[in-house]
Amino acid sequence: MSNNLGMIKVAAASPELIVANPDYNTEEIISCMKKASKNKAAMVCFPELCTAGYTCADLFFQNILYKQNLHGLKKITEASRTLPIAAMIGFYLKVENNYYNCAAFVQNGEIKGIVPKTFLPNAKEFYEERWFASGFEISKSITSVHLFGKDIPFGNMVFCDNENDIKIGLEVCEDLWAPIAPGTLLALNGAHIILNLSASNEMVGKSDYRKTLVTQQSAKNISGYVYASSSVHESTTDLVFGGDCIISENGVVLSTSERFKRKSTIIYGDIDIDRLKFERIQGQTFGACTSIYGHRSRYQHIDIKPFSTLSDEDALSRTYPKTPFVPDARSSIDERCKEIFNIQSAGLAKRLEHTRSSKVVVGISGGLDSTLALLVCSETFKLLNIDPKNIIAVTMPGFGTTNKTYTNAQSLMKLLGTDMREISIKDSVLQHFKDIDHDPNQHDVTYENSQARERTQILMDIANKEKGLVIGTGDLSEVALGWSTYNGDHMSMYGVNVSIPKTLVRFVIQWVMENKYENKTLKNTLQDILDTPISPELLPPDENGEILQKTEETVGPYMLHDFFLYYTIRFGMHPKKLLFIAKKTFADYHCEDKIRDWLILFYRRFFSQQFKRSCIPDGPKVGSVSLSPRGDWRMPSDADVSIWIQELTNK
């Protein structure tokens, strides 16, 4: 049985046309509809006035053109009878004594509704009020028009696929550019996707502005946005059109067209309706705006035939980054890392000022997390003009410490000018084993956790003695998996890494290495730390003195776990869908069964380890995903994971 992904494929088309030739334009529109339908699109948006051409000017008044424009719409409607796709068609319609620039929702051989354009541009190169009237006033008094022998809904409306709970709104070109766009009101009245039938000419810089406008509108409205503009075949008397098409979802561009193409262009995007619903439910401001500005009584809700939604048997046109916490572009990575490092440093600086502390204590293992924490401490002390000797950096070699990590820890502490301290935990832990009657040759969880708790006790007691704060080193990925020893490395007085995922920690360290320091030896040390396998080093090394205990061999790749974490917390993705997306994204790395096993492990650990998250120390939020029990994530420690696991194990 296929799995409904809660997604829908949409298309935006800019067809080749001939100005004032509705017969030709109609055939090209139908051809595009067939092609989009073949590519599994559930709906396709065409440009404004595409039956006749946007640039017909005073020819709009010619009755022959008007009638042929309607004849084209009728033919398109009839053609839709055999196509499993809805089409948004731009045409013009006479109502009482005015022409209206309209969008028709065509599906299954019917016109489900007609939406007139609200805002008409009438300055500089545009003068639509010469030919058309705004639909604002007439929509108050007329709610249907008689066309092709039927009464068809007219005015402000939301088209409702009740079976899939998907709602659609239409607006026309300039409506998008208005300070309060009709699309915004449509979204507040339930529309998940706004489609804009447009004719926007090209000028230097306009395309970038247009894309920004579409993207921001989809973000503000927490919606999908499908934008289709007229092609180069419009009249070039004074203007040139480029066929700009854009598909965006909640502030992210899914697809754009190549402008100035000489042939018909169609772009596709997979809009995640489930994600939009999740965002709207979580965003209280959206609900408040709905109550204040929704004006529900002014909108007709029109039932439509259910759309075909995407399942795990379909090919998706959208892709997912393997590291969703890490931007794609290098410049964006640098900016992200700079901001994160500044947030960490600013947070620690405030905490030190508030507690009137001039010292910090941090345990240094030679691994990624403690390295980043120490770099944050060093930067913070520069901000506060405090001698770095007040950073008490402690390395605490134990049974699993390797020469590589020990040497790197020593070098890092020295090169940053800290108060270097070394305290071996071996004797104290062996004494503890004797006290609790534990065999030191039994390398179990007691063997491991006793070392972690001994290290934390040392750090806490030094902090008491020196009147300083213990700085936590654990990252977001470890917090999610509970990969820490309760009241061991789980505990500190301020956790600077607490909302940075493991896949991003490396990039922040690398950014600091490249932008904050000139010392070649320090850079080499940091690079060696970046190249070291992730390990808690709580088990003895192998016979060659190398790290034996590698975290990712136990819990799975952090790249996968960060992927699971992001889409579970950020977008509430259900297990089957997450497995499908992960399988598609990591097809070149892991087989489906292995991904499923690691996803099950993720859920089991995420649920069972909540009790640790319920009492984690303070720490700065740096991104959209945080697991602070005081802020973003409130979860009972005894919640049952069964239904999440069942969805993955029930075939």
XYZ file of C-alpha atoms in Angstrom:
651
model
C 0.000 0.000 0.000
C 1.380 3.398 -0.961
C 2.031 6.021 1.669
C 0.385 9.443 1.229
C 3.160 11.974 1.713
C 0.868 14.930 2.406
C 2.372 16.679 -0.610
C 1.020 17.917 -3.919
C 2.780 18.601 -7.212
C 2.005 21.988 -8.735
C 3.033 23.588 -12.011
C 3.432 27.094 -13.391
C 3.271 27.539 -17.165
C 4.161 30.372 -19.494
C 2.831 29.266 -22.898
C 3.894 30.448 -26.297
C 1.120 32.696 -27.632
C 0.068 35.044 -30.412
C -1.372 38.389 -29.325
C -5.091 38.643 -30.103
C -5.286 35.042 -31.372
C -7.321 33.094 -28.804
C -7.580 30.027 -31.063
C -3.809 29.583 -31.169
C -3.416 30.428 -27.504
C -6.113 27.975 -26.482
C -4.413 25.071 -28.247
C -1.093 25.916 -26.615
C -2.714 26.156 -23.177
C -4.373 22.759 -23.638
C -1.057 21.305 -24.784
C 0.626 22.594 -21.621
C -2.185 21.188 -19.499
C -1.675 17.753 -21.043
C 2.066 17.899 -20.493
C 1.698 19.036 -16.873
C -0.891 16.325 -16.256
C 1.433 13.689 -17.719
C 4.086 14.865 -15.267
C 1.675 14.229 -12.372
C 0.925 17.874 -11.523
C -2.375 18.248 -9.654
C -2.799 21.871 -10.783
C -1.211 24.282 -13.231
C -1.256 28.064 -13.172
C -1.243 30.080 -16.434
C -0.545 33.802 -16.920
C -2.956 36.698 -16.748
C -5.279 37.128 -19.754
C -3.548 34.223 -21.466
C -6.512 33.377 -23.708
C -6.186 36.654 -25.624
C -2.777 37.964 -24.558
C -2.144 40.621 -21.922
C -0.983 43.286 -24.376
C -4.094 43.473 -26.601
C -4.752 47.038 -25.351
C -7.781 48.691 -27.061
C -8.448 45.471 -28.948
C -9.993 44.243 -25.698
C -12.993 46.395 -26.625
C -13.487 44.528 -29.898
C -16.428 42.201 -29.471
C -14.920 39.586 -31.767
C -11.874 39.254 -29.511
C -14.044 39.106 -26.410
C -16.183 36.305 -27.820
C -13.155 34.337 -29.011
C -11.588 34.788 -25.575
C -14.675 33.132 -24.054
C -14.741 30.460 -26.745
C -11.163 29.608 -25.827
C -12.072 29.317 -22.152
C -14.967 27.019 -23.038
C -12.728 24.803 -25.147
C -10.134 24.630 -22.360
C -12.874 23.695 -19.900
C -14.114 20.907 -22.166
C -10.569 19.602 -22.619
C -10.130 19.426 -18.855
C -12.871 16.802 -18.661
C -10.407 14.047 -19.545
C -7.407 15.448 -17.677
C -6.755 14.789 -13.948
C -5.496 18.308 -13.416
C -6.947 21.655 -12.350
C -5.996 24.714 -14.414
C -6.040 28.403 -13.514
C -6.834 30.313 -16.711
C -6.494 34.043 -17.269
C -9.322 35.593 -19.356
C -11.609 38.609 -19.305
C -15.318 38.685 -18.638
C -18.100 41.222 -19.056
C -20.277 41.632 -15.965
C -23.041 44.250 -16.201
C -21.341 47.224 -17.880
C -17.661 46.481 -17.269
C -14.939 44.104 -18.340
C -13.080 42.308 -15.542
C -9.613 40.794 -15.677
C -10.323 37.342 -14.235
C -8.880 33.994 -13.214
C -10.960 30.883 -13.807
C -10.543 27.690 -11.771
C -11.114 24.919 -14.322
C -11.388 21.267 -13.306
C -13.009 18.101 -14.596
C -14.916 19.825 -17.398
C -16.258 22.609 -15.180
C -15.449 26.169 -14.227
C -15.539 25.922 -10.451
C -15.280 29.654 -9.887
C -14.166 32.979 -11.344
C -12.033 35.464 -9.391
C -11.743 39.072 -10.660
C -8.551 41.067 -10.218
C -8.741 43.504 -7.306
C -5.895 45.946 -7.846
C -5.359 47.391 -11.332
C -1.997 49.028 -12.120
C -2.563 52.356 -13.830
C 0.717 54.246 -13.844
C 3.861 54.409 -15.980
C 3.749 51.500 -18.436
C 0.457 50.114 -17.083
C -3.020 51.514 -17.699
C -5.418 48.646 -17.051
C -8.214 50.909 -15.815
C -8.655 51.972 -19.443
C -10.135 48.524 -20.175
C -11.027 46.823 -16.879
C -12.748 47.539 -13.582
C -11.626 46.369 -10.166
C -13.464 43.362 -8.813
C -13.574 44.795 -5.305
C -16.965 46.502 -5.359
C -18.845 44.121 -7.642
C -17.801 41.115 -5.547
C -19.853 42.575 -2.714
C -23.118 42.415 -4.684
C -22.636 39.677 -7.286
C -21.644 36.190 -6.176
C -22.287 34.286 -9.403
C -22.363 34.829 -13.162
C -24.197 32.940 -15.892
C -21.729 31.550 -18.402
C -21.925 28.650 -20.878
C -25.417 27.825 -19.646
C -24.446 27.568 -15.993
C -24.354 29.727 -12.901
C -20.728 29.959 -11.828
C -19.469 31.344 -8.476
C -17.899 34.780 -8.888
C -15.910 37.023 -6.554
C -13.836 36.244 -3.485
C -13.537 32.521 -2.882
C -11.482 29.665 -1.524
C -11.491 26.387 -3.447
C -11.741 23.415 -1.095
C -10.576 19.850 -1.615
C -12.279 18.496 1.475
C -11.065 14.937 1.034
C -7.406 15.933 1.294
C -8.049 19.097 3.338
C -6.318 21.296 0.772
C -7.549 24.815 0.072
C -6.595 27.018 -2.869
C -6.781 30.775 -3.440
C -6.318 32.833 -6.607
C -5.056 36.366 -7.141
C -4.036 38.234 -10.275
C -0.681 39.952 -10.862
C -0.804 43.396 -9.177
C -2.775 41.881 -6.289
C 0.541 40.462 -5.079
C 2.208 43.899 -5.082
C -0.457 45.553 -2.922
C 0.412 46.411 0.702
C -2.343 44.062 1.860
C -2.567 41.411 -0.837
C -5.765 39.459 -1.499
C -3.588 36.369 -1.176
C -2.952 37.216 2.459
C -6.679 37.364 3.169
C -7.140 34.125 1.238
C -4.499 32.455 3.410
C -6.217 33.742 6.549
C -9.402 32.192 5.186
C -7.720 28.809 4.967
C -5.956 28.741 1.575
C -2.790 26.628 1.751
C -1.647 27.514 -1.769
C -2.007 30.860 -3.542
C -1.774 30.915 -7.331
C -1.007 34.167 -9.106
C -1.822 34.649 -12.787
C 0.494 37.449 -13.842
C 1.852 39.569 -16.673
C 4.952 41.245 -15.320
C 7.331 42.921 -17.732
C 11.102 42.705 -17.444
C 13.323 45.549 -16.307
C 16.787 45.584 -14.784
C 16.554 44.159 -11.261
C 12.826 43.470 -11.421
C 13.179 39.693 -11.553
C 15.105 39.592 -8.259
C 12.564 41.868 -6.614
C 9.705 39.739 -7.941
C 11.273 36.567 -6.581
C 11.798 38.227 -3.209
C 8.178 39.367 -3.187
C 6.852 35.874 -3.956
C 9.170 34.278 -1.422
C 8.274 36.719 1.340
C 4.574 36.418 0.609
C 4.750 32.638 0.962
C 6.670 33.079 4.225
C 4.282 35.637 5.729
C 1.250 33.601 4.749
C 2.816 30.222 5.652
C 1.656 29.018 2.251
C 2.688 27.642 -1.058
C 2.843 30.242 -3.814
C 2.665 29.535 -7.542
C 3.444 32.436 -9.850
C 3.124 32.343 -13.656
C 3.900 35.335 -15.897
C 3.467 36.077 -19.601
C 6.101 34.999 -22.120
C 8.307 36.841 -24.623
C 5.554 36.461 -27.235
C 3.507 39.315 -25.752
C 3.664 42.544 -27.735
C 7.038 44.299 -27.580
C 5.684 47.718 -28.600
C 6.929 49.226 -25.351
C 7.624 46.289 -23.043
C 9.312 42.903 -23.003
C 7.974 40.011 -20.929
C 10.185 37.135 -19.864
C 7.888 34.283 -18.831
C 9.029 34.410 -15.223
C 7.587 31.497 -13.226
C 8.252 30.883 -9.530
C 7.107 28.248 -7.065
C 7.768 28.951 -3.394
C 6.842 27.349 -0.089
C 6.949 29.189 3.222
C 9.868 31.396 2.274
C 11.817 28.813 0.265
C 11.982 28.851 -3.543
C 11.268 25.362 -4.869
C 11.562 26.103 -8.579
C 12.096 28.955 -11.025
C 11.961 29.178 -14.794
C 14.640 30.276 -17.193
C 13.361 33.571 -18.546
C 13.176 34.687 -22.189
C 12.546 31.203 -23.576
C 11.020 31.122 -27.064
C 8.953 27.995 -26.417
C 6.306 27.222 -23.829
C 7.788 26.760 -20.351
C 6.490 24.686 -17.448
C 8.095 24.378 -14.018
C 7.112 22.021 -11.204
C 7.278 22.009 -7.434
C 6.216 19.597 -4.699
C 4.449 21.598 -2.015
C 4.313 19.984 1.415
C 0.795 20.663 2.677
C 1.433 18.793 5.934
C 4.389 21.065 6.637
C 2.297 24.193 6.066
C -0.425 22.935 8.381
C 2.155 22.108 11.051
C 3.666 25.583 10.799
C 0.282 27.296 10.993
C -0.809 25.300 14.024
C 2.422 26.157 15.832
C 2.359 29.819 14.820
C -0.030 31.559 17.175
C 0.353 34.866 15.327
C -1.166 33.313 12.208
C -4.196 32.167 14.203
C -4.550 35.583 15.812
C -4.438 37.295 12.406
C -7.105 34.905 11.158
C -9.397 35.977 13.992
C -8.809 39.690 13.390
C -8.495 39.964 9.605
C -10.012 36.763 8.217
C -13.380 38.310 7.181
C -14.732 34.820 6.632
C -18.212 36.021 5.699
C -16.832 37.717 2.562
C -15.450 34.514 1.061
C -17.306 31.756 -0.686
C -15.955 28.270 -0.047
C -16.259 26.222 -3.233
C -16.037 22.432 -3.191
C -13.784 20.952 -5.866
C -12.822 17.469 -6.971
C -10.052 15.925 -4.804
C -6.533 16.491 -6.087
C -4.134 13.669 -6.748
C -1.559 13.836 -3.960
C 1.939 12.411 -3.976
C 2.780 9.048 -2.460
C 5.996 7.135 -1.870
C 5.486 5.529 -5.277
C 5.913 8.876 -7.047
C 9.095 10.609 -8.098
C 9.589 13.897 -6.275
C 10.879 16.986 -8.037
C 12.063 18.606 -4.805
C 15.262 17.595 -3.083
C 16.302 17.692 0.553
C 19.759 18.702 1.796
C 21.627 15.955 3.628
C 22.624 18.500 6.260
C 19.546 20.728 6.765
C 21.257 22.652 9.573
C 24.094 23.635 7.238
C 23.498 26.087 4.343
C 24.503 25.044 0.832
C 26.517 28.076 -0.233
C 29.928 28.660 1.302
C 29.184 32.347 1.846
C 25.992 31.416 3.700
C 27.874 28.902 5.841
C 30.388 31.551 6.842
C 27.654 34.026 7.748
C 25.737 31.358 9.698
C 28.817 30.277 11.645
C 29.761 33.873 12.419
C 26.297 34.549 13.798
C 26.237 31.349 15.856
C 29.645 32.071 17.372
C 28.562 35.615 18.196
C 25.352 34.350 19.846
C 27.316 31.844 21.916
C 29.840 34.439 23.025
C 27.198 37.079 23.775
C 25.196 34.584 25.831
C 28.173 33.555 27.920
C 29.267 37.184 28.365
C 25.876 38.140 29.770
C 25.870 35.149 32.122
C 29.330 36.040 33.442
C 28.342 39.671 33.954
C 25.125 38.702 35.722
C 26.824 36.245 38.073
C 29.780 38.601 38.540
C 32.082 35.766 37.655
C 35.463 36.381 36.133
C 36.417 32.729 35.783
C 35.117 29.721 33.887
C 35.994 26.045 34.161
C 35.808 23.817 31.117
C 36.844 20.220 30.599
C 38.957 19.687 27.474
C 39.022 16.262 25.846
C 40.556 17.095 22.486
C 37.197 16.437 20.798
C 34.919 18.700 18.782
C 32.476 19.870 21.435
C 34.935 20.802 24.161
C 37.069 22.548 21.537
C 34.158 24.749 20.443
C 33.255 25.491 24.060
C 36.838 26.572 24.777
C 36.912 28.771 21.670
C 33.686 30.445 22.843
C 35.214 31.044 26.277
C 38.305 32.558 24.681
C 36.240 34.904 22.504
C 34.012 35.885 25.430
C 36.980 36.806 27.570
C 38.246 39.026 24.754
C 34.849 40.764 24.668
C 34.954 41.347 28.425
C 38.664 42.219 28.532
C 39.388 39.405 30.978
C 42.773 37.686 31.095
C 42.527 34.253 29.370
C 44.369 32.832 32.391
C 40.968 33.051 34.093
C 39.810 30.280 31.771
C 40.583 27.172 33.800
C 40.939 24.484 31.151
C 41.183 21.008 32.610
C 42.163 17.843 30.797
C 41.290 14.679 32.710
C 42.854 11.627 31.070
C 41.169 8.326 31.812
C 41.159 4.728 30.666
C 40.136 5.585 27.082
C 42.225 8.692 26.481
C 44.456 8.380 23.410
C 47.740 10.150 22.808
C 46.209 12.040 19.851
C 43.369 13.658 21.792
C 45.549 14.212 24.867
C 48.192 16.029 22.814
C 45.594 18.143 21.005
C 43.937 19.114 24.280
C 47.279 20.189 25.754
C 48.213 22.182 22.641
C 44.847 23.926 22.463
C 44.867 25.004 26.094
C 48.426 26.289 25.844
C 47.977 28.137 22.559
C 44.863 29.933 23.851
C 46.730 31.108 26.935
C 44.475 29.417 29.486
C 45.177 28.235 33.008
C 46.154 24.677 32.018
C 45.417 21.895 34.464
C 45.749 18.143 34.183
C 44.014 15.820 36.620
C 44.050 12.110 35.928
C 40.830 10.360 36.929
C 42.233 6.827 36.880
C 43.067 6.440 40.574
C 39.867 8.088 41.819
C 37.679 6.000 39.493
C 39.469 2.776 40.508
C 38.834 3.701 44.129
C 35.208 4.328 43.261
C 34.970 0.918 41.588
C 36.323 -0.589 44.800
C 33.807 1.373 46.859
C 30.825 0.172 44.826
C 32.262 -3.316 44.282
C 32.571 -3.056 40.507
C 35.074 -5.136 38.537
C 37.227 -2.685 36.499
C 37.595 -5.360 33.819
C 33.850 -5.253 33.225
C 33.551 -2.519 30.583
C 29.856 -1.815 30.928
C 27.758 1.323 31.401
C 28.883 1.620 35.026
C 32.509 1.567 33.868
C 31.808 4.369 31.384
C 29.491 6.585 33.419
C 31.675 6.506 36.525
C 34.401 8.245 34.528
C 32.022 10.896 33.171
C 30.647 11.658 36.632
C 34.115 11.835 38.158
C 35.142 14.399 35.563
C 32.054 16.507 36.239
C 32.674 16.362 39.993
C 36.205 17.649 39.457
C 35.002 20.535 37.300
C 32.232 21.487 39.733
C 34.537 21.433 42.740
C 37.176 23.531 40.963
C 34.441 26.013 40.044
C 33.412 26.238 43.704
C 36.991 26.763 44.780
C 37.773 29.357 42.094
C 34.346 31.063 42.166
C 33.782 30.318 38.488
C 31.180 28.723 36.225
C 31.394 25.251 34.689
C 30.812 25.585 30.953
C 28.938 22.701 29.360
C 30.178 21.215 26.099
C 27.304 18.942 24.961
C 25.672 19.711 21.596
C 22.099 19.504 20.286
C 22.577 16.087 18.669
C 23.743 14.612 21.969
C 20.841 16.276 23.774
C 18.384 14.733 21.277
C 19.825 11.232 21.639
C 20.532 11.510 25.351
C 24.161 10.697 24.537
C 25.466 11.936 27.857
C 25.851 10.631 31.378
C 23.096 11.848 33.663
C 24.640 14.228 36.185
C 27.931 13.705 34.401
C 28.687 15.555 31.186
C 24.920 16.140 31.097
C 25.366 18.808 33.790
C 27.047 22.216 33.836
C 26.326 25.814 34.846
C 25.895 27.136 31.297
C 25.859 25.082 28.084
C 27.183 27.114 25.164
C 26.746 24.351 22.549
C 23.325 23.140 23.623
C 21.436 24.090 20.446
C 24.159 23.465 17.856
C 23.848 20.092 16.058
C 26.911 17.923 15.582
C 26.931 18.436 11.803
C 27.233 22.179 12.354
C 29.796 22.109 15.176
C 32.549 21.221 12.702
C 31.710 24.175 10.482
C 31.700 26.649 13.371
C 35.127 25.452 14.526
C 36.423 25.663 10.976
C 35.069 29.203 10.610
C 36.751 30.255 13.859
C 39.969 28.607 12.729
C 39.933 30.492 9.421
C 38.713 33.873 10.659
C 39.817 34.375 14.251
C 43.371 33.118 14.460
C 46.621 33.600 12.563
C 48.783 31.202 14.602
C 49.705 28.340 12.274
C 50.263 25.846 15.094
C 46.842 26.614 16.545
C 45.247 26.187 13.130
C 46.998 22.844 12.670
C 45.775 21.693 16.065
C 42.199 22.679 15.276
C 42.387 20.898 11.922
C 43.653 17.737 13.613
C 40.738 17.911 16.052
C 38.323 18.278 13.108
C 39.833 15.124 11.587
C 39.507 13.044 14.779
C 36.680 10.440 14.978
C 33.872 11.329 17.401
C 34.252 9.372 20.653
C 33.550 9.747 24.388
C 36.834 7.848 24.982
C 35.474 5.901 27.922
C 36.750 2.508 26.751
C 40.450 1.593 26.471
C 42.133 2.226 23.082
C 42.897 -0.623 20.697
C 46.230 -2.426 20.586
C 47.674 0.385 18.439
C 46.654 3.101 20.880
C 43.893 4.336 18.558
C 40.320 5.254 19.482
C 38.298 2.066 19.865
C 34.959 3.527 20.926
C 33.469 5.441 17.995
C 30.097 6.994 18.710
C 28.685 6.738 15.193
C 29.321 2.981 15.133
C 27.033 2.699 18.151
C 24.200 5.157 17.493
C 24.552 5.623 13.740
C 25.773 8.559 11.645
C 25.172 11.973 13.163
C 24.367 13.249 9.668
C 21.330 10.958 9.644
C 20.320 11.737 13.222
C 20.512 15.472 12.584
C 18.372 14.923 9.482
C 15.821 12.970 11.549
C 15.882 15.591 14.298
C 15.370 18.532 11.946
C 12.355 17.141 10.116
C 10.774 15.637 13.239
C 10.973 18.765 15.387
C 10.962 21.549 12.802
C 8.154 20.209 10.605
C 6.490 17.381 12.563
C 7.143 14.870 9.776
C 5.599 11.479 10.488
C 7.828 8.354 10.472
C 6.891 6.813 7.102
C 7.298 10.102 5.308
C 10.599 10.786 7.055
C 11.858 7.330 6.098
C 10.870 7.916 2.481
C 12.576 11.322 2.366
C 15.699 9.969 4.084
C 15.822 6.974 1.735
C 15.633 9.313 -1.252
C 18.192 11.748 0.150
C 20.765 9.190 1.318
C 20.292 6.588 -1.441
C 23.988 6.786 -2.366
C 25.081 6.230 1.236
C 22.777 3.821 3.048
C 20.204 1.151 2.206
C 16.583 1.548 3.287
C 16.761 -1.158 5.970
C 19.747 0.478 7.616
C 18.107 3.910 7.533
C 14.967 2.399 9.069
C 16.998 0.767 11.856
C 18.705 4.053 12.691
C 15.424 5.951 12.537
C 13.869 3.477 14.987
C 16.900 3.928 17.229
C 16.492 7.698 16.965
C 12.857 7.549 18.089
C 13.589 5.121 20.923
C 16.419 7.219 22.290
C 14.605 10.519 21.732
C 11.645 9.341 23.790
C 13.505 7.409 26.486
C 16.046 10.185 27.144
C 13.615 13.067 27.639
C 14.212 12.922 31.401
C 17.720 14.262 30.757
C 16.416 17.124 28.647
C 13.877 18.028 31.319
C 16.673 19.324 33.548
C 19.426 20.523 31.239
C 21.245 23.763 32.134
C 20.621 27.112 30.484
C 22.167 27.766 27.093
C 21.604 30.041 24.084
C 19.227 29.123 21.299
C 20.943 29.665 17.946
C 18.624 28.107 15.337
C 15.060 27.088 14.553
C 15.386 23.756 16.390
C 15.948 23.777 20.128
C 15.156 21.226 22.832
C 15.175 23.510 25.851
C 12.474 22.372 28.320
C 11.904 26.049 29.158
C 11.448 27.154 25.564
C 10.862 25.193 22.407
C 10.317 21.623 23.573
C 8.046 20.471 26.380
C 7.572 16.716 26.478
C 6.622 14.260 29.235
C 9.528 12.058 30.249
C 7.312 8.975 30.214
C 5.686 9.409 26.764
C 5.230 6.174 24.804
C 7.083 5.767 21.500
C 4.962 2.829 20.264
C 2.963 4.499 17.490
C 6.093 6.012 15.962
C 7.801 2.614 15.874
C 4.691 0.791 14.649
C 4.427 3.030 11.600
C 7.929 1.959 10.587
C 7.603 -1.748 11.407
C 4.061 -2.467 10.164
C 4.339 -3.339 6.496
